[in-house]
mmCIF file of C-alpha atoms in Angstrom:
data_model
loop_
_atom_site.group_PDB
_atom_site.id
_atom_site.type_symbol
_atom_site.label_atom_id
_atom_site.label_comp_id
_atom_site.label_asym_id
_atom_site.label_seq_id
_atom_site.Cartn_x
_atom_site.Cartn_y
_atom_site.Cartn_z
ATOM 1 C CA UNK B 1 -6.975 2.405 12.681
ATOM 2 C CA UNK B 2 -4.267 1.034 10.884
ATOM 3 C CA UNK B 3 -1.595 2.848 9.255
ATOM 4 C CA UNK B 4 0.815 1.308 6.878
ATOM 5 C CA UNK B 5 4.377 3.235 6.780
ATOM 6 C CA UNK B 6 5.682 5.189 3.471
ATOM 7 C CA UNK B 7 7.496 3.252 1.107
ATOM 8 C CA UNK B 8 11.717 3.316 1.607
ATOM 9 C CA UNK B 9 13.558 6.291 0.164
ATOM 10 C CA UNK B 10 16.776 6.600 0.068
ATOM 11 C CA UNK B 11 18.205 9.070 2.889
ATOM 12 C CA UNK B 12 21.019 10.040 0.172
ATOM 13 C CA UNK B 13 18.421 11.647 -2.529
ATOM 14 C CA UNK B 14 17.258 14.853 -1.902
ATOM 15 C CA UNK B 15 15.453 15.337 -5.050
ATOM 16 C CA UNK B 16 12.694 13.230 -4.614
ATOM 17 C CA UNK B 17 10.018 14.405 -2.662
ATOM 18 C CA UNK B 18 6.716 12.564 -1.147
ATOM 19 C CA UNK B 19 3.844 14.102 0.060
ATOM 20 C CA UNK B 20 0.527 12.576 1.748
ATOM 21 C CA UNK B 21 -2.866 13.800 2.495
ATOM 22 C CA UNK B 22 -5.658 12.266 4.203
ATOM 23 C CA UNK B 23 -8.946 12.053 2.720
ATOM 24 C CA UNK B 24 -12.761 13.744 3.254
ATOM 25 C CA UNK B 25 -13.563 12.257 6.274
ATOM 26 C CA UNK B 26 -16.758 10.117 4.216
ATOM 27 C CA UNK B 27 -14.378 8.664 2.637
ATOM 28 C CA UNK B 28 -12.108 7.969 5.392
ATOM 29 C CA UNK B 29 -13.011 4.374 5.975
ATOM 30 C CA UNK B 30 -12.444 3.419 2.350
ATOM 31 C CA UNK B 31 -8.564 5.573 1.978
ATOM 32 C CA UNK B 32 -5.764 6.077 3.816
ATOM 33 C CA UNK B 33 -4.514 8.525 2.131
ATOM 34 C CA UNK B 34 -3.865 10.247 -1.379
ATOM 35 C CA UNK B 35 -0.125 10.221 -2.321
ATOM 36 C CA UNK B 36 2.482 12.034 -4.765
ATOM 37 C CA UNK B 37 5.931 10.774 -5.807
ATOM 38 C CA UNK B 38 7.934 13.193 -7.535
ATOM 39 C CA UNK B 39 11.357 14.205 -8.915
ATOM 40 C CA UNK B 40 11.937 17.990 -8.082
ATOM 41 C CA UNK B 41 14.971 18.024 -10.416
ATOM 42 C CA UNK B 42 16.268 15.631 -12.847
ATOM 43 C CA UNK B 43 18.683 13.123 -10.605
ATOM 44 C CA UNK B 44 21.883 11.961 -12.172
ATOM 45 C CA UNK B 45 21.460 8.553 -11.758
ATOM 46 C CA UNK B 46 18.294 6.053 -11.635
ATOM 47 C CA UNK B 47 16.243 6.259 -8.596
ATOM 48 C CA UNK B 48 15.346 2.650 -6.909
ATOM 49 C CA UNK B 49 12.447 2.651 -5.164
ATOM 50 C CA UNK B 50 11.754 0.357 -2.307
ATOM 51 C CA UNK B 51 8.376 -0.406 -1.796
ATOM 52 C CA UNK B 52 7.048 -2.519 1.179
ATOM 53 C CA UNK B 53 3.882 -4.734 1.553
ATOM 54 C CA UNK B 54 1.294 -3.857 3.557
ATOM 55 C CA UNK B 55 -1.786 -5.224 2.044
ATOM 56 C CA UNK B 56 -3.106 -1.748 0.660
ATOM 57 C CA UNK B 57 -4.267 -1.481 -3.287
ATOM 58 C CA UNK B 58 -3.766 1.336 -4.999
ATOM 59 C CA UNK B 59 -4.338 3.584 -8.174
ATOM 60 C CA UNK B 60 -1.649 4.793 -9.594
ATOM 61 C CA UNK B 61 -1.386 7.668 -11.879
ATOM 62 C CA UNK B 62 1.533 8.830 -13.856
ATOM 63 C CA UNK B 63 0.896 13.046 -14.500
ATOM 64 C CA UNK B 64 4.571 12.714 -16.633
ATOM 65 C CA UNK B 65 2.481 10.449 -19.186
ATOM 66 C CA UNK B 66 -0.947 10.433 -18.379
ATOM 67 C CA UNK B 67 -2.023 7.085 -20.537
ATOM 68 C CA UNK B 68 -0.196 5.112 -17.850
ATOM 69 C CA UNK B 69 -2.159 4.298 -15.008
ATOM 70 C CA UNK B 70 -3.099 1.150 -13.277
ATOM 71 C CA UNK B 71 -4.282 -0.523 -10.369
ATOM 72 C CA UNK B 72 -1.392 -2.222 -7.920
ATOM 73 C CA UNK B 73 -0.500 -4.124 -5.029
ATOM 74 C CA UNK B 74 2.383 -5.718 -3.142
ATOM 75 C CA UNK B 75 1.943 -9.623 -1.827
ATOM 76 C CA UNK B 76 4.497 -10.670 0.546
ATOM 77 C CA UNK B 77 8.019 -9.083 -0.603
ATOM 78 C CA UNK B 78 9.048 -5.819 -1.050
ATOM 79 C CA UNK B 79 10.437 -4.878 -4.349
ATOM 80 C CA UNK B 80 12.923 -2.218 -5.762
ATOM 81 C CA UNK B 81 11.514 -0.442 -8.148
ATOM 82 C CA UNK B 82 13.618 1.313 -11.408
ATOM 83 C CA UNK B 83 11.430 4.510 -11.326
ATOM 84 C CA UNK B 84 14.350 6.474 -13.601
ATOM 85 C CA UNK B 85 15.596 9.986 -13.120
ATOM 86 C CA UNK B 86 12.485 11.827 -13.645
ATOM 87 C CA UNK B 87 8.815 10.898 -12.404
ATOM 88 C CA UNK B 88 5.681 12.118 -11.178
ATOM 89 C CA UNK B 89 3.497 9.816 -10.083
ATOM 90 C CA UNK B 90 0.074 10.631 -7.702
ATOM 91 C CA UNK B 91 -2.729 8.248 -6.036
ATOM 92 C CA UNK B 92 -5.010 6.265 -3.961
ATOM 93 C CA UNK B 93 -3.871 3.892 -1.383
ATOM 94 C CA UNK B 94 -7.408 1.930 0.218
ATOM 95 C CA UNK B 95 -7.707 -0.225 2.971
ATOM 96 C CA UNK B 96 -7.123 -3.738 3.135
ATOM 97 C CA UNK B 97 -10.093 -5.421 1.899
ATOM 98 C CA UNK B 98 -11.407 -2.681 0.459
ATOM 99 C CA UNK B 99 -11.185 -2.866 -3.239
ATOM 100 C CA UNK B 100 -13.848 -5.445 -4.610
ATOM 101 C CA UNK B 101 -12.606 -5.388 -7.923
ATOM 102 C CA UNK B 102 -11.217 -8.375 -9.955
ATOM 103 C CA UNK B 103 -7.751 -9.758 -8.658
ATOM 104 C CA UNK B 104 -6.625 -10.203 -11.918
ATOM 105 C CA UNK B 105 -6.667 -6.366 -12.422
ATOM 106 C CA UNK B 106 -4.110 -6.015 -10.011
ATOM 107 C CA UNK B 107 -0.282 -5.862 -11.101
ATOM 108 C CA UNK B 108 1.865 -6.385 -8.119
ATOM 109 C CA UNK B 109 4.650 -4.008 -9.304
ATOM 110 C CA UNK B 110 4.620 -0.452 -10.381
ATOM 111 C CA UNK B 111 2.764 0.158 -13.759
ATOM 112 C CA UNK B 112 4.954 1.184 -16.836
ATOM 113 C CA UNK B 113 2.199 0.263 -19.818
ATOM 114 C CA UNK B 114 -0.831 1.933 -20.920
ATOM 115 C CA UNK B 115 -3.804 1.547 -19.171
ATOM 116 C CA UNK B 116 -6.323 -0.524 -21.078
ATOM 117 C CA UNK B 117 -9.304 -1.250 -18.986
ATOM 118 C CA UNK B 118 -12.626 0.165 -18.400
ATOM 119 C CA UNK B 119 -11.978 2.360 -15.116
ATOM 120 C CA UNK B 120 -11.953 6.329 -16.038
ATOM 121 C CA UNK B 121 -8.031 6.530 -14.507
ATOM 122 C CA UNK B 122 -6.188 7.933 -17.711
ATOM 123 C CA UNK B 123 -9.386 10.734 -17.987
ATOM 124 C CA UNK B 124 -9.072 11.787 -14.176
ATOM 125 C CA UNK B 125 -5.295 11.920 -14.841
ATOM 126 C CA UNK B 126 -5.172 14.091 -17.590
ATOM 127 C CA UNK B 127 -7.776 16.463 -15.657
ATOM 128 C CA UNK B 128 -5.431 16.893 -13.040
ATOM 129 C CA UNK B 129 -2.257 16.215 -14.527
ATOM 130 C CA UNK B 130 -1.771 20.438 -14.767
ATOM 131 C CA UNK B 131 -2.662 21.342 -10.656
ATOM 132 C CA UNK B 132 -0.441 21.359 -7.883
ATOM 133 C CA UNK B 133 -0.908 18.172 -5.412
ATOM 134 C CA UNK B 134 -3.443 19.879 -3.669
ATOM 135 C CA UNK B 135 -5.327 21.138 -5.924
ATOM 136 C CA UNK B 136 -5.772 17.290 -7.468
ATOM 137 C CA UNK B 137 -7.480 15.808 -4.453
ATOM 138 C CA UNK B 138 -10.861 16.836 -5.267
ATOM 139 C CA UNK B 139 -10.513 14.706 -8.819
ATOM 140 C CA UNK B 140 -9.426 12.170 -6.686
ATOM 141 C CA UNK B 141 -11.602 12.072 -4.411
ATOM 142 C CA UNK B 142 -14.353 12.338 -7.303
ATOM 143 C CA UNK B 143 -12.768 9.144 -8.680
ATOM 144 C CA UNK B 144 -12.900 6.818 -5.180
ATOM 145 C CA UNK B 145 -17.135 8.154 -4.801
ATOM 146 C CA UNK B 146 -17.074 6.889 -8.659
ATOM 147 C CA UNK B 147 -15.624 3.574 -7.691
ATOM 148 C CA UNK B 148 -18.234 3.316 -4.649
ATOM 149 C CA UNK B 149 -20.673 4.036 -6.626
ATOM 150 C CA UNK B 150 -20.102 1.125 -9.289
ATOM 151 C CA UNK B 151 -19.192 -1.160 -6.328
ATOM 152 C CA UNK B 152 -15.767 -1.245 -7.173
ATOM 153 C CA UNK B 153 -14.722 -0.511 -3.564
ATOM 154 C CA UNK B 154 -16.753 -0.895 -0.458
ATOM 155 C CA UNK B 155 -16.231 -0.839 3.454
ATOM 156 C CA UNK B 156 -14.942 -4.729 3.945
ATOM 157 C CA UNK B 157 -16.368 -5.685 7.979
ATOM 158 C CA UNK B 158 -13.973 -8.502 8.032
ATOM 159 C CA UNK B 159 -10.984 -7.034 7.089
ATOM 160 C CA UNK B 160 -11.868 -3.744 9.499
ATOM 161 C CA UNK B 161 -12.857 -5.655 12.609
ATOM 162 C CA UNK B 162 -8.939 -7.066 12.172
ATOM 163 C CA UNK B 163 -7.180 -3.872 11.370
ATOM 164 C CA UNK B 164 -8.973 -2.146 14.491
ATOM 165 C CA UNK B 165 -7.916 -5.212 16.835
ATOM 166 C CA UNK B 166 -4.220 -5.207 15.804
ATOM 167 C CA UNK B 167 -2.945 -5.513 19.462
ATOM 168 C CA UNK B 168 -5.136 -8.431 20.370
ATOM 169 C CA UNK B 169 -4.126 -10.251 17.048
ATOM 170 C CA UNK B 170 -1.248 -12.705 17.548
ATOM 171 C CA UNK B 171 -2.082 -15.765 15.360
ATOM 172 C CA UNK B 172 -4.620 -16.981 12.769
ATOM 173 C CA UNK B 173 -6.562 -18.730 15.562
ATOM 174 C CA UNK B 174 -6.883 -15.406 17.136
ATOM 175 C CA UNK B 175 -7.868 -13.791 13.763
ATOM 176 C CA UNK B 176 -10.753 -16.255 13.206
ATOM 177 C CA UNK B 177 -12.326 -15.414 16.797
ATOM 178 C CA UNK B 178 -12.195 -12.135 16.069
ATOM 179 C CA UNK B 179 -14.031 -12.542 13.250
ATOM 180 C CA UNK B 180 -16.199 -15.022 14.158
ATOM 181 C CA UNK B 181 -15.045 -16.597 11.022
ATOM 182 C CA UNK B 182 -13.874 -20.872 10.729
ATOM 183 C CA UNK B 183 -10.105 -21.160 9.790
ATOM 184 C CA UNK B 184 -11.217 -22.239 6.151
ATOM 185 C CA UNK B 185 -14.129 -19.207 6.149
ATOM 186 C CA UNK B 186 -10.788 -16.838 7.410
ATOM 187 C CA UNK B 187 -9.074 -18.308 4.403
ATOM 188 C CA UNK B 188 -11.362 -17.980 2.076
ATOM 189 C CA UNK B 189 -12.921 -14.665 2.892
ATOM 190 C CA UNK B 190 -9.634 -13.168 3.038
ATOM 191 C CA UNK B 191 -8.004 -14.873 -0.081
ATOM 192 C CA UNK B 192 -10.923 -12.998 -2.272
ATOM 193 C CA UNK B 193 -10.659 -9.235 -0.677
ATOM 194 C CA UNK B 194 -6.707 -9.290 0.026
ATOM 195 C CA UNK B 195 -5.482 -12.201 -2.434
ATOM 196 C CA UNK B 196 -3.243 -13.101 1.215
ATOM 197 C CA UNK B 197 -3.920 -16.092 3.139
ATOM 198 C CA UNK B 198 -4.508 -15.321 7.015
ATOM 199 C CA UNK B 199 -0.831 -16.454 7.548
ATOM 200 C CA UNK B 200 0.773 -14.348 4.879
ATOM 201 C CA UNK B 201 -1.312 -11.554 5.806
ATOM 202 C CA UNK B 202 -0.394 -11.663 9.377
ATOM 203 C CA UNK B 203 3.161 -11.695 8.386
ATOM 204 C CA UNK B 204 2.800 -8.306 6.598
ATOM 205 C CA UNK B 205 0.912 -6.401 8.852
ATOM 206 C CA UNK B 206 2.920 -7.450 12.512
ATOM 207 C CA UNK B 207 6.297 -6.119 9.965
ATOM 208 C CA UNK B 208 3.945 -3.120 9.252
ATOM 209 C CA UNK B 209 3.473 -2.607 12.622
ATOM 210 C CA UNK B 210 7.025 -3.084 14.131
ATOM 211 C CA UNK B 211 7.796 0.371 12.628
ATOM 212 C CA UNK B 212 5.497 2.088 15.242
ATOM 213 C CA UNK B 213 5.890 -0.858 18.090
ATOM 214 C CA UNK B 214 8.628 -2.625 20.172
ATOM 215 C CA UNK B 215 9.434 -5.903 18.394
ATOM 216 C CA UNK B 216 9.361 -7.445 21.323
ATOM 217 C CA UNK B 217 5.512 -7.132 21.294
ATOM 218 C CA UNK B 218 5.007 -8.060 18.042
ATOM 219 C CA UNK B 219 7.583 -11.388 18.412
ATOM 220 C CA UNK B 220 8.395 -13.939 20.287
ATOM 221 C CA UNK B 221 11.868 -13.025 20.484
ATOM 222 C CA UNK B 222 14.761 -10.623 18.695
ATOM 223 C CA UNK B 223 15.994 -13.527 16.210
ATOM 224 C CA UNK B 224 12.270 -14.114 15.166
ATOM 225 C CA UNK B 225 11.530 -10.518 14.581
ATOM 226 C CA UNK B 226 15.090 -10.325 12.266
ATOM 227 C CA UNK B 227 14.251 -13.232 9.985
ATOM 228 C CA UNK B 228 10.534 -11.890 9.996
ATOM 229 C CA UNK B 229 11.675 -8.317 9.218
ATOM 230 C CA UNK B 230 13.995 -9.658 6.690
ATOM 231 C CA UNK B 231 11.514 -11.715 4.650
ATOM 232 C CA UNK B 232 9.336 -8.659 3.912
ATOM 233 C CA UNK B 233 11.437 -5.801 3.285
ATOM 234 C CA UNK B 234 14.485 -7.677 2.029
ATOM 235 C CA UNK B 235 16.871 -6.095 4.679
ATOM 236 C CA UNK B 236 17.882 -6.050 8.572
ATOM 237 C CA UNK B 237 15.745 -3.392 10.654
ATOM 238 C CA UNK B 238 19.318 -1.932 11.573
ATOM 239 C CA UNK B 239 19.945 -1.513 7.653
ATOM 240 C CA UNK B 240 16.665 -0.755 6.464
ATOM 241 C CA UNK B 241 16.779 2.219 9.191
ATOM 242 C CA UNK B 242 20.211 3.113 8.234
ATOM 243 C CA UNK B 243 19.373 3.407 4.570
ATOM 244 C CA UNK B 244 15.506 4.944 4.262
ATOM 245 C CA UNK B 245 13.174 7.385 5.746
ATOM 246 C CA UNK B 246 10.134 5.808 6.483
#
């Protein structure tokens, strides 16, 4: 199944710890996994945080001030995020596909406002905001069989059958087949569950999976995989390895 890397931290900050655990396995098809970004210590400068596209939406919580909360997503760049010198943020990172909630709900940058809306996230965050990360994964796991349950998220077929055939995937052409979709069903269907086009989404998930593969299966040559590399995460794979953990 796919599995889309962490986000870039710096190698030079050692205060900042992330931490990752998979979900009940009934829920497994919906969630990759639950998350935590924290600050151990105050840092003495800003942290930047460089987060990468990969097609996921998530919920994000903030247990430092528990009335922001939102729901977010990356498109086809990866962005540097001002996150400060002290956070705490926790949450849900779903499949491709899988949220069937409106588009317009989702901010494609971290959230810094107040959340607003009609989904119970500042209530599960100020239940858990007290407990140790994990110690908060029930509540969050109570929160995803909420969402199921109003049909807010749901197992997407189309976007699953391409996430399981990764390594057969080369082109849009071969995306449809799979599928068993038309080119303009493809586009369509995947425009409404992922907000990508098949090309864009393509794009994100072959730079996804170069961190795990050779790039020369992935592209048709070194200069191609560069550029494409480039594109996404803003940087060379020779300085984005230099610079982050992943």
């Amino acid at each position: 199944m796919y599995s889309p890397i962490r986000d870039g931290i710096d190698r030079s900050v050692r205060s900042v710890k992330y931490s990752e655990a998979k979900p009940p396995g009934s829920l497994g098809e919906l969630v990759h996994c639950f998350w935590e970004l924290r600050t151990v210590t105050d840092l003495p400068q800003v942290f930047r945080y460089h987060a990468i596209p990969d097609a996921c939406v998530n919920i994000l919580l903030n247990q430092m001030d528990t009335t922001i909360a939102g729901v977010t997503a990356l498109r086809t760049k990866a962005e540097v995020l001002n996150l400060g010198t002290s956070f705490h943020y926790v949450g849900i990172q779903f499949y491709p596909g899988v949220w069937q909630g409106r588009n317009e709900e989702i901010f494609d940058r971290y959230v810094g406002t107040p959340y607003l809306g009609a989904l119970p996230l500042v209530e599960v965050s100020r239940k858990i905001e007290k407990a140790g990360f994990d110690e908060k994964l029930p509540g969050l796991s109570e929160l995803v069989q909420w969402l199921l349950r109003e049909k807010l998220i749901a197992t997407n077929i189309v976007t699953a059958k391409i996430l399981s055939n990764l390594d057969r995937i080369r082109s849009v052409a071969d995306m449809a087949r799979l599928t068993e979709l038309s080119p303009r069903q493809l586009q369509r269907t995947l425009k409404r569950s992922t907000n990508l086009a098949p090309h864009d989404l393509l794009k994100v998930l072959r730079v996804q999976q170069s961190f795990r593969k050779h790039y020369l299966d992935l592209y048709s040559d070194q200069s191609h995989y560069i550029h494409s590399f480039r594109k996404v995460t803003g940087y060379t794979p020779r300085t984005y390895a230099a610079n982050f953990d992943v």
